Amino acid sequence: MNNIIYLDNAATTRISPTVRDAMEPYLDNLYGNASSLYSLGRESAKAIHKARADIAEALHCDLREIYFTSGGSESSNWAVKGAAALAAKQGKRHIISSQFEHHAVLHVLQGLESFGFEVTFLPVYENGVVRVSDLEAAIRPDTGLVTIMQVNNETGTIQPVSDIGAVCKERGIIFHTDAVQALGNIPLDLSEQSADLLSLSGHKIHAPKGVGLLYVNKKIRLAPFIEGGAQESGRRAGTENVAGIVGFAKAVQEAVSGVESKRRKLLPLHEKLYREITKLEKVHFNGSPEQRVINNLNFSFEGVEGESLLLMLDMEGICCSSGSACTSGSLDPSHVLLALGLPHEVAHGSLRISMSGYTTEAEIDRLLEVLPGIIEKLRAMSPLWERIKNRS
Ligand SMILES: *Cc1c(COP(=O)(O)O)cnc(C)c1O
């Protein structure tokens, strides 16, 4: 797997060398169970404590507000189910979210609907951004929870979560945000943001897969998500993933301190991709060009089928992702692109390019070298292309 051009960093990222070095002792000699009383176990407990303190410092919160989990999906499941239960105790069974949340939120909300909760899914419009005025209009006396992501994983568009948080705070509504795609791409300061609950994942920021966290503001007392041992203050049982947690803390520190340098490095690459790809015929750039993270670009090519495009890029050693939900094994186009108002057939021909701090200009140039030819070839095979081409 040499010479791979990896442009799917919104799906997962490589482990950074410093993260790997930080983890190594805990994969090797320091394998004690953090709950054990002998010194080998205490080493693990100390490492977890330091990781928690380092993350709290980097994100500006109290270390007691951090709960380690297995990743973004678990964190959001816990946040939404837990907060819905708290709200229901006060007789509040209305939840507000957006149409293009990650499935870890969306499917939980659909489950809650079958238990008698009512959910309002706010529109995200063509620019892929929710409007605070829509949120305000949707709030009811029985609204107990708002869950809206900070950065969408397919379009890269940034949501106005500070304003959303302020509205929720004023109305006494619990606010959860999935900030998985925000960390490392935009500044994340928990002391400035009125999120009560916030999900993060390690493998999107160069830590290993299977570790993440849920930030739980001190005011909120969520019921335990996994019951059993006393780990994570008795709220999330299970022997801790010590190496993963240590690596995650290192990755959080690097992500937070590296936001500016990553932006400086990727901005010219973003501009080049945007400039060159929008020159092609019948192409759409999806989501606001301004209100976005710059590591992520999403295009739709009319008359092109997303799966075929990915396979042909793969033959060139280039890893990208499509807007069609091929990962879920279904041929339905992405719910995110449909929420932006794209017609089915256009959403089907989508390409997400997501960069990391490791992405080089040479890699982007290689993509730009092969992409036009691939698009042309696929369109030449498409029975629809002639008709699309002649449509104004
Ligand atoms: C990847 C991702 C998740 C899921 O995180 P996991 O750690 O893979 O469970 C949730 N939300 C967003 C926005 C993501 O990009």
XYZ file of C-alpha atoms and ligand atoms in Angstrom:
407
model
C 0.000 0.000 0.000
C 2.739 2.423 -0.957
C 2.127 5.632 -2.863
C -1.455 5.868 -1.716
C -2.873 9.350 -2.035
C -5.163 9.520 0.951
C -7.865 12.195 0.610
C -10.521 10.688 2.862
C -9.548 12.201 6.188
C -13.155 12.898 7.166
C -13.582 9.103 7.235
C -10.485 8.382 9.283
C -6.859 9.484 9.597
C -3.441 7.931 9.963
C -1.886 7.734 13.428
C 0.690 10.463 13.958
C 4.225 9.325 14.937
C 4.102 11.262 18.223
C 0.761 9.669 19.105
C 2.213 6.251 18.381
C 5.276 6.970 20.544
C 3.101 8.168 23.421
C 1.013 4.983 23.228
C 3.827 2.502 22.858
C 4.686 1.921 26.558
C 1.013 1.134 27.279
C 0.896 -1.429 24.486
C 4.060 -2.970 25.845
C 5.302 -3.120 29.479
C 2.726 -0.868 31.100
C -0.274 -3.121 30.607
C -1.712 -2.923 34.137
C -5.425 -2.566 34.772
C -5.974 0.989 36.013
C -8.274 -0.314 38.769
C -5.561 -2.545 40.288
C -3.827 -1.441 43.476
C -0.230 -2.481 42.714
C 2.110 -0.016 41.084
C 1.763 -1.485 37.563
C -1.948 -0.691 37.730
C -1.324 2.714 39.270
C 0.884 3.603 36.289
C -2.132 3.118 34.034
C -4.394 5.114 36.344
C -1.838 7.932 36.402
C -1.599 7.925 32.611
C -5.380 8.202 32.274
C -5.478 11.019 34.810
C -2.768 12.917 32.946
C -4.547 12.383 29.620
C -7.774 13.758 31.098
C -5.962 16.764 32.587
C -4.126 17.471 29.310
C -7.364 17.364 27.315
C -9.179 19.567 29.853
C -6.369 22.103 29.561
C -6.387 22.013 25.752
C -10.173 22.399 25.502
C -10.617 24.708 28.521
C -12.918 22.672 30.708
C -12.751 20.866 34.052
C -11.190 17.414 33.902
C -14.219 15.999 35.716
C -16.316 16.974 32.712
C -14.513 14.524 30.409
C -15.719 10.951 29.983
C -13.705 8.641 27.766
C -15.736 6.484 25.392
C -15.137 4.248 22.388
C -15.574 7.151 19.947
C -17.913 9.675 18.408
C -20.819 7.299 17.878
C -20.907 6.137 21.482
C -20.546 9.690 22.778
C -23.476 10.939 20.708
C -25.627 7.913 21.570
C -24.994 8.530 25.248
C -25.541 12.289 25.004
C -28.804 12.146 23.073
C -30.353 9.196 24.909
C -29.188 10.485 28.290
C -30.338 14.060 27.737
C -33.675 12.924 26.306
C -34.261 10.888 29.475
C -33.427 13.892 31.686
C -35.757 16.132 29.687
C -38.564 13.577 29.772
C -38.383 13.561 33.578
C -39.451 17.211 33.409
C -42.226 16.354 31.002
C -40.306 17.672 27.977
C -40.500 15.325 25.031
C -39.715 17.613 22.114
C -36.235 17.587 20.544
C -34.756 19.851 17.851
C -32.022 18.706 15.497
C -31.027 19.172 11.857
C -31.737 17.170 8.732
C -28.098 16.342 8.121
C -26.775 15.034 11.423
C -24.438 12.046 11.514
C -26.314 8.732 11.705
C -25.081 8.296 15.297
C -27.492 11.123 16.173
C -30.124 10.689 13.469
C -30.816 7.018 14.130
C -30.970 7.598 17.892
C -33.544 10.349 17.309
C -35.591 8.079 15.050
C -35.527 5.495 17.860
C -36.694 8.112 20.362
C -39.590 9.032 18.064
C -40.895 5.518 18.419
C -40.814 6.014 22.212
C -43.100 9.037 22.050
C -40.568 11.826 21.599
C -41.258 14.393 18.899
C -38.345 15.608 16.824
C -38.153 18.723 14.633
C -35.425 18.401 11.996
C -34.361 21.889 10.940
C -33.657 22.471 7.236
C -30.073 23.190 6.198
C -30.769 24.938 2.883
C -28.571 24.926 -0.178
C -25.615 26.330 1.742
C -25.666 23.495 4.317
C -26.108 25.758 7.332
C -28.966 25.799 9.854
C -30.565 29.147 10.686
C -30.822 30.299 14.284
C -34.141 31.983 13.435
C -35.530 28.559 12.432
C -34.345 27.152 15.744
C -36.011 29.957 17.692
C -39.245 29.441 15.774
C -39.171 25.682 16.468
C -38.730 25.976 20.245
C -41.807 24.984 22.248
C -42.498 24.949 25.981
C -41.811 21.195 25.950
C -38.501 21.390 24.059
C -35.943 19.642 26.268
C -32.970 19.016 23.959
C -31.275 20.538 20.930
C -28.647 18.467 19.114
C -26.891 20.084 16.155
C -23.459 19.234 14.825
C -20.644 21.752 14.700
C -19.197 20.798 11.303
C -20.922 18.495 8.849
C -18.792 15.513 7.853
C -19.849 15.427 4.198
C -20.034 19.110 3.278
C -17.598 20.607 5.805
C -20.055 23.426 6.521
C -19.835 25.089 9.936
C -23.006 25.513 11.980
C -23.627 28.577 14.193
C -23.282 26.581 17.408
C -22.267 29.520 19.618
C -25.527 31.294 18.800
C -27.476 28.045 19.089
C -25.870 27.408 22.486
C -26.739 30.914 23.665
C -30.403 30.478 22.659
C -30.574 27.118 24.456
C -28.940 28.490 27.587
C -31.411 31.361 27.746
C -34.358 28.971 27.378
C -33.017 26.310 29.749
C -32.741 23.684 27.022
C -29.943 21.085 27.023
C -27.636 21.532 24.010
C -25.532 18.718 22.545
C -23.150 19.154 19.632
C -21.211 16.585 17.614
C -17.869 18.359 17.249
C -16.002 15.406 15.728
C -15.196 17.244 12.471
C -14.523 20.560 14.192
C -11.580 19.498 16.338
C -8.300 20.403 14.634
C -10.045 22.343 11.876
C -11.479 25.301 13.786
C -10.733 26.603 17.298
C -12.629 24.684 19.965
C -12.876 26.388 23.360
C -15.381 24.856 25.767
C -15.284 27.858 28.088
C -16.610 30.084 25.305
C -19.202 27.748 23.933
C -22.499 27.043 25.668
C -22.638 23.353 24.782
C -23.746 21.174 27.673
C -22.669 17.993 25.909
C -20.066 17.623 23.149
C -18.835 14.547 21.276
C -15.288 14.000 20.007
C -13.532 11.106 18.315
C -9.858 10.125 18.232
C -9.475 8.567 14.806
C -10.444 11.747 12.953
C -7.458 13.557 14.505
C -4.604 11.055 14.058
C -5.281 8.973 17.189
C -6.321 5.306 16.909
C -9.831 4.091 16.190
C -12.016 3.126 19.144
C -11.437 6.036 21.497
C -13.268 9.324 21.982
C -14.908 11.377 24.651
C -18.098 12.986 25.767
C -17.794 16.357 27.460
C -20.559 16.654 30.058
C -21.014 20.058 31.661
C -20.963 19.842 35.475
C -24.597 20.984 35.652
C -25.804 17.899 33.784
C -26.113 14.547 35.511
C -26.412 11.956 32.771
C -27.261 8.413 33.807
C -24.481 5.845 33.165
C -24.368 4.592 29.595
C -22.557 1.318 30.147
C -23.153 -0.211 33.549
C -20.693 -2.393 35.396
C -17.463 -1.291 37.056
C -16.673 2.079 38.574
C -14.597 3.423 35.681
C -15.212 7.012 34.489
C -16.819 7.975 37.824
C -19.206 5.054 37.526
C -20.825 6.470 34.397
C -19.110 4.437 31.690
C -18.019 1.013 32.871
C -15.354 -1.147 31.260
C -11.604 -1.516 31.652
C -10.088 1.605 30.148
C -8.408 1.670 26.739
C -5.253 3.081 28.348
C -3.060 3.246 25.251
C -5.915 4.665 23.185
C -6.675 7.323 25.803
C -3.003 8.337 26.070
C -2.752 8.567 22.272
C -6.017 10.479 22.068
C -4.785 13.092 24.578
C -1.614 13.596 22.537
C -3.700 13.948 19.367
C -6.064 16.473 20.993
C -3.114 18.622 22.071
C -1.644 18.483 18.562
C -5.006 19.165 16.920
C -5.713 22.210 19.089
C -2.241 23.727 18.795
C -2.072 22.951 15.077
C -5.309 24.593 13.894
C -3.609 27.707 12.511
C -0.658 26.015 10.814
C -2.940 23.411 9.251
C -5.163 26.146 7.907
C -2.210 28.037 6.457
C -0.960 24.881 4.788
C -4.295 23.702 3.399
C -5.793 27.007 2.263
C -3.819 27.158 -1.030
C -4.634 23.500 -1.691
C -8.308 24.158 -1.016
C -8.263 27.148 -3.366
C -6.526 25.182 -6.090
C -8.992 22.285 -5.860
C -11.929 24.665 -5.915
C -10.576 26.683 -8.831
C -9.610 23.728 -11.013
C -12.568 21.442 -10.347
C -15.232 24.127 -10.787
C -13.765 24.749 -14.263
C -15.155 21.374 -15.373
C -18.489 21.155 -17.143
C -21.758 20.592 -15.172
C -20.151 20.511 -11.749
C -21.634 21.775 -8.480
C -19.734 22.758 -5.370
C -21.819 21.586 -2.421
C -22.344 23.745 0.644
C -21.366 27.294 1.488
C -17.971 28.266 0.033
C -17.390 30.591 3.006
C -18.841 29.054 6.148
C -16.730 25.916 6.043
C -13.660 24.075 7.226
C -11.040 24.115 4.520
C -9.898 20.505 4.666
C -13.139 19.258 3.144
C -14.594 19.898 -0.344
C -17.651 18.263 -1.869
C -18.519 18.337 -5.568
C -21.264 16.782 -7.667
C -20.663 15.907 -11.313
C -23.784 15.548 -13.406
C -23.902 12.424 -15.530
C -21.384 10.630 -13.293
C -22.000 7.796 -10.896
C -20.244 8.201 -7.544
C -19.263 4.557 -7.040
C -17.665 4.313 -10.486
C -15.774 7.534 -9.868
C -14.365 6.191 -6.596
C -13.321 2.918 -8.197
C -11.513 4.684 -11.027
C -9.738 6.988 -8.590
C -8.793 3.921 -6.543
C -7.151 2.427 -9.640
C -4.962 5.529 -9.620
C -4.170 4.967 -5.935
C -6.366 7.837 -4.780
C -8.735 7.389 -1.809
C -11.757 9.676 -1.742
C -15.334 9.283 -0.718
C -18.647 9.737 -2.446
C -21.849 11.362 -1.371
C -23.747 8.203 -2.031
C -23.981 6.073 1.059
C -21.990 3.185 -0.393
C -20.508 2.513 3.037
C -23.901 1.587 4.358
C -24.269 -0.867 1.511
C -27.283 0.951 0.156
C -27.599 2.744 -3.144
C -29.585 5.590 -1.636
C -27.892 8.943 -2.106
C -26.567 10.639 0.986
C -29.199 12.136 3.310
C -26.824 15.084 3.727
C -26.751 16.040 0.041
C -30.489 15.490 -0.300
C -30.956 17.853 2.658
C -29.040 20.484 0.647
C -31.733 20.096 -1.984
C -29.694 18.221 -4.579
C -31.776 16.039 -6.908
C -31.182 12.280 -6.424
C -29.281 11.825 -9.673
C -26.942 14.741 -8.952
C -26.331 13.669 -5.342
C -25.333 10.290 -6.767
C -22.392 11.751 -8.652
C -20.641 13.306 -5.681
C -17.050 13.380 -4.568
C -15.781 14.356 -1.128
C -12.122 15.306 -0.926
C -10.934 15.608 2.677
C -7.366 16.602 3.462
C -5.198 16.399 6.584
C -2.027 18.121 7.705
C -0.135 15.361 5.867
C -1.671 16.194 2.479
C 0.854 17.596 -0.007
C 0.495 19.816 -3.039
C 1.951 17.042 -5.215
C -0.934 14.774 -4.146
C -3.507 17.418 -5.025
C -1.797 17.980 -8.380
C -1.964 14.255 -9.106
C -5.685 14.194 -8.339
C -6.242 17.201 -10.589
C -4.243 15.503 -13.321
C -6.382 12.348 -13.442
C -9.830 13.612 -12.437
C -10.928 15.360 -15.676
C -10.101 12.290 -17.784
C -12.010 9.984 -15.436
C -15.061 12.255 -15.474
C -14.943 12.387 -19.263
C -14.658 8.604 -19.561
C -17.578 8.008 -17.179
C -19.747 10.529 -18.981
C -18.942 8.944 -22.325
C -20.363 5.690 -20.910
C -23.436 7.333 -19.395
C -26.684 6.969 -21.339
C -27.869 10.230 -19.731
C -24.932 12.473 -20.429
C -25.925 13.623 -23.932
C -29.238 14.836 -22.597
C -27.694 16.525 -19.545
C -25.022 18.228 -21.632
C -27.531 19.867 -23.913
C -29.725 21.065 -21.070
C -29.017 24.663 -20.207
C -16.734 9.960 12.258
C -17.820 10.755 12.827
C -18.586 10.254 13.892
C -18.387 8.871 14.447
O -17.214 8.757 15.214
P -16.653 7.284 15.512
O -15.513 7.531 16.436
O -16.235 6.710 14.198
O -17.752 6.512 16.156
C -19.592 11.048 14.390
N -19.830 12.266 13.895
C -19.119 12.784 12.874
C -19.422 14.160 12.385
C -18.095 12.041 12.304
O -17.410 12.551 11.288
